[in-house]
Short mmCIF file of C-alpha atoms in Angstrom, two decimals:
data_model
loop_
_atom_site.label_atom_id
_atom_site.label_comp_id
_atom_site.label_asym_id
_atom_site.label_seq_id
_atom_site.Cartn_x
_atom_site.Cartn_y
_atom_site.Cartn_z
CA UNK A 22 45.95 -16.76 -0.55
CA UNK A 23 47.85 -13.58 -0.92
CA UNK A 24 47.66 -11.43 2.14
CA UNK A 25 47.08 -7.82 2.56
CA UNK A 26 49.78 -7.89 5.27
CA UNK A 27 53.37 -7.85 5.10
CA UNK A 28 55.46 -10.14 7.09
CA UNK A 29 58.25 -9.36 9.48
CA UNK A 30 61.70 -11.05 9.39
CA UNK A 31 62.16 -14.55 10.62
CA UNK A 32 64.03 -13.11 13.73
CA UNK A 33 60.98 -11.05 14.90
CA UNK A 34 57.65 -11.93 16.10
CA UNK A 35 54.30 -11.32 14.20
CA UNK A 36 50.75 -12.47 14.28
CA UNK A 37 50.18 -16.04 13.02
CA UNK A 38 49.49 -15.90 9.23
CA UNK A 39 47.00 -18.84 9.31
CA UNK A 40 44.98 -17.49 12.23
CA UNK A 41 44.94 -14.12 10.71
CA UNK A 42 44.00 -15.24 7.33
CA UNK A 43 41.37 -17.56 8.81
CA UNK A 44 39.96 -14.85 10.84
CA UNK A 45 39.78 -12.25 8.11
CA UNK A 46 38.31 -14.88 5.67
CA UNK A 47 35.54 -15.63 8.34
CA UNK A 48 34.89 -11.83 8.72
CA UNK A 49 34.56 -11.25 5.10
CA UNK A 50 32.10 -14.08 4.77
CA UNK A 51 30.12 -12.83 7.85
CA UNK A 52 29.82 -9.44 6.65
CA UNK A 53 28.61 -10.55 3.33
CA UNK A 54 26.08 -12.94 4.98
CA UNK A 55 27.72 -16.03 3.53
CA UNK A 56 28.24 -17.76 6.81
CA UNK A 57 25.87 -19.18 9.38
CA UNK A 58 28.28 -18.17 12.12
CA UNK A 59 27.63 -14.57 13.18
CA UNK A 60 30.34 -12.01 13.86
CA UNK A 61 29.91 -8.81 15.78
CA UNK A 62 32.26 -5.83 16.44
CA UNK A 63 32.55 -7.23 20.10
CA UNK A 64 34.00 -10.51 18.48
CA UNK A 65 36.40 -8.27 16.45
CA UNK A 66 37.51 -6.54 19.67
CA UNK A 67 38.13 -9.79 21.46
CA UNK A 68 40.16 -11.41 18.59
CA UNK A 69 43.73 -12.32 19.44
CA UNK A 70 46.37 -14.09 17.56
CA UNK A 71 49.43 -16.04 18.54
CA UNK A 72 52.82 -14.48 17.99
CA UNK A 73 55.16 -16.48 15.95
CA UNK A 74 58.66 -15.71 14.35
CA UNK A 75 58.08 -14.29 10.66
CA UNK A 76 54.50 -13.59 11.14
CA UNK A 77 52.46 -10.78 9.88
CA UNK A 78 53.22 -7.13 11.06
CA UNK A 79 51.13 -6.56 13.96
CA UNK A 80 50.59 -2.89 13.41
CA UNK A 81 49.14 -3.74 10.11
CA UNK A 82 46.64 -6.39 11.26
CA UNK A 83 45.69 -4.17 14.22
CA UNK A 84 44.87 -1.35 11.99
CA UNK A 85 42.80 -3.56 9.70
CA UNK A 86 40.96 -4.88 12.90
CA UNK A 87 40.13 -1.25 13.63
CA UNK A 88 38.78 -0.57 10.26
CA UNK A 89 36.86 -4.01 10.31
CA UNK A 90 35.32 -3.16 13.56
CA UNK A 91 34.22 0.27 12.31
CA UNK A 92 32.66 -1.37 9.33
CA UNK A 93 30.61 -3.67 11.23
CA UNK A 94 29.52 -0.94 13.44
CA UNK A 95 28.60 1.35 10.58
CA UNK A 96 26.52 -1.46 9.13
CA UNK A 97 24.95 -2.14 12.59
CA UNK A 98 24.08 1.55 12.55
CA UNK A 99 22.58 1.38 8.96
CA UNK A 100 20.49 -1.55 9.71
CA UNK A 101 19.17 -0.17 12.97
CA UNK A 102 18.37 3.23 11.22
CA UNK A 103 16.75 1.44 8.52
CA UNK A 104 14.18 -0.14 11.02
CA UNK A 105 13.86 2.39 13.78
CA UNK A 106 15.11 5.65 12.28
CA UNK A 107 18.10 7.86 12.88
CA UNK A 108 16.41 9.62 16.02
CA UNK A 109 16.12 6.21 17.64
CA UNK A 110 19.82 5.31 16.84
CA UNK A 111 20.94 8.59 18.31
CA UNK A 112 18.80 8.02 21.42
CA UNK A 113 20.50 4.70 21.90
CA UNK A 114 23.90 6.09 21.71
CA UNK A 115 22.91 8.97 24.01
CA UNK A 116 21.76 6.48 26.58
CA UNK A 117 24.97 4.37 26.39
CA UNK A 118 26.88 7.60 26.61
CA UNK A 119 24.88 8.64 30.02
CA UNK A 120 25.84 5.25 31.28
CA UNK A 121 29.36 5.89 30.62
CA UNK A 122 29.30 9.31 31.90
CA UNK A 123 27.67 8.19 35.17
CA UNK A 124 30.51 5.77 35.77
CA UNK A 125 33.07 8.63 35.41
CA UNK A 126 31.37 10.61 38.04
CA UNK A 127 31.50 8.40 40.78
CA UNK A 128 31.18 10.16 44.00
CA UNK A 129 34.02 8.06 45.79
CA UNK A 130 36.45 9.20 43.01
CA UNK A 131 37.42 5.71 42.14
CA UNK A 132 36.36 5.00 38.63
CA UNK A 133 37.43 1.27 38.50
CA UNK A 134 38.32 -1.46 40.67
CA UNK A 135 41.77 -1.47 41.96
CA UNK A 136 44.23 -3.99 40.99
CA UNK A 137 44.70 -6.90 43.24
CA UNK A 138 47.13 -6.59 46.10
CA UNK A 139 50.68 -6.82 44.91
CA UNK A 140 49.44 -7.20 41.18
CA UNK A 141 50.12 -5.13 38.07
CA UNK A 142 47.53 -2.81 36.56
CA UNK A 143 47.09 0.52 34.78
CA UNK A 144 48.29 3.68 36.48
CA UNK A 145 45.36 5.61 37.69
CA UNK A 146 46.62 8.91 36.90
CA UNK A 147 46.87 7.89 33.26
CA UNK A 148 43.61 6.18 33.06
CA UNK A 149 42.00 9.15 34.96
CA UNK A 150 43.45 11.60 32.42
CA UNK A 151 41.84 9.70 29.37
CA UNK A 152 38.52 9.60 31.44
CA UNK A 153 38.73 13.48 31.82
CA UNK A 154 38.99 13.59 28.00
CA UNK A 155 36.01 11.51 27.76
CA UNK A 156 34.00 13.65 30.19
CA UNK A 157 34.92 16.74 28.25
CA UNK A 158 33.84 14.96 25.06
CA UNK A 159 30.58 14.10 26.49
CA UNK A 160 30.25 17.65 27.85
CA UNK A 161 30.72 18.79 24.26
CA UNK A 162 34.04 20.72 25.19
CA UNK A 163 36.59 18.50 23.38
CA UNK A 164 36.69 16.34 20.43
CA UNK A 165 37.67 12.84 20.94
CA UNK A 166 37.72 9.80 18.43
CA UNK A 167 37.67 6.34 18.59
CA UNK A 168 41.10 6.04 17.50
CA UNK A 169 42.41 8.12 20.22
CA UNK A 170 40.82 5.74 22.78
CA UNK A 171 42.21 2.81 20.91
CA UNK A 172 45.65 4.17 20.74
CA UNK A 173 45.82 5.26 24.35
CA UNK A 174 48.48 3.68 26.63
CA UNK A 175 48.73 3.64 30.36
CA UNK A 176 51.70 3.41 32.67
CA UNK A 177 52.03 0.53 35.13
CA UNK A 178 51.36 0.41 38.77
CA UNK A 179 50.76 -1.95 41.48
CA UNK A 180 47.99 -2.78 43.85
CA UNK A 181 45.80 0.22 45.43
CA UNK A 182 47.82 2.67 43.16
CA UNK A 183 46.47 0.70 39.93
CA UNK A 184 43.27 0.08 38.25
CA UNK A 185 42.43 -3.49 37.42
CA UNK A 186 43.13 -4.01 33.53
CA UNK A 187 39.96 -5.92 32.69
CA UNK A 188 37.41 -3.41 34.08
CA UNK A 189 39.35 -0.49 32.22
CA UNK A 190 39.57 -2.47 29.09
CA UNK A 191 35.71 -3.23 29.10
CA UNK A 192 34.80 0.33 29.83
CA UNK A 193 37.20 1.60 27.03
CA UNK A 194 35.59 -0.87 24.54
CA UNK A 195 32.16 0.35 25.35
CA UNK A 196 33.32 3.92 24.94
CA UNK A 197 35.00 3.01 21.53
CA UNK A 198 31.54 1.46 20.40
CA UNK A 199 29.75 4.95 21.30
CA UNK A 200 32.26 6.90 19.58
CA UNK A 201 32.37 4.77 16.36
CA UNK A 202 28.58 4.98 16.47
CA UNK A 203 28.69 8.64 16.07
CA UNK A 204 31.67 8.77 13.75
#
């Protein structure tokens, strides 16, 4: 099977070729409805591959995963709109956006659970800055794309000065889904 991805040198690490090829083959079959095993955009978000020497270029594979996730969400939107109509799709997205927006406006100021005592997590100021951009987007004051959410990076902090990574990652995955549903 020839791949769409380039490989890195044998001295560098990249994604395991067999795992990537198997995943994308399964994704193609699932998208075309040729496999009984379903695949959703959430499955694509959760995909991970082992790092091996001489593997596939990680940036290329990650970009392809982003495009694949967008394709699955676009198909989900088309199927939903065909059954329920465009207004229903927009209402569902608006409901999800309101839920996310409500989380960002917590009265105690803490948007996410803090990292465990002495454990590494995401720097609160960095996460809060991205959340401020999301609020501005939801308030229709500033544009924002799913790609900007996906490419966001956060500094590291410990304990009470950090947000737990898992809760931030889950929230941003939901925000990405909403933004992709609009794009």
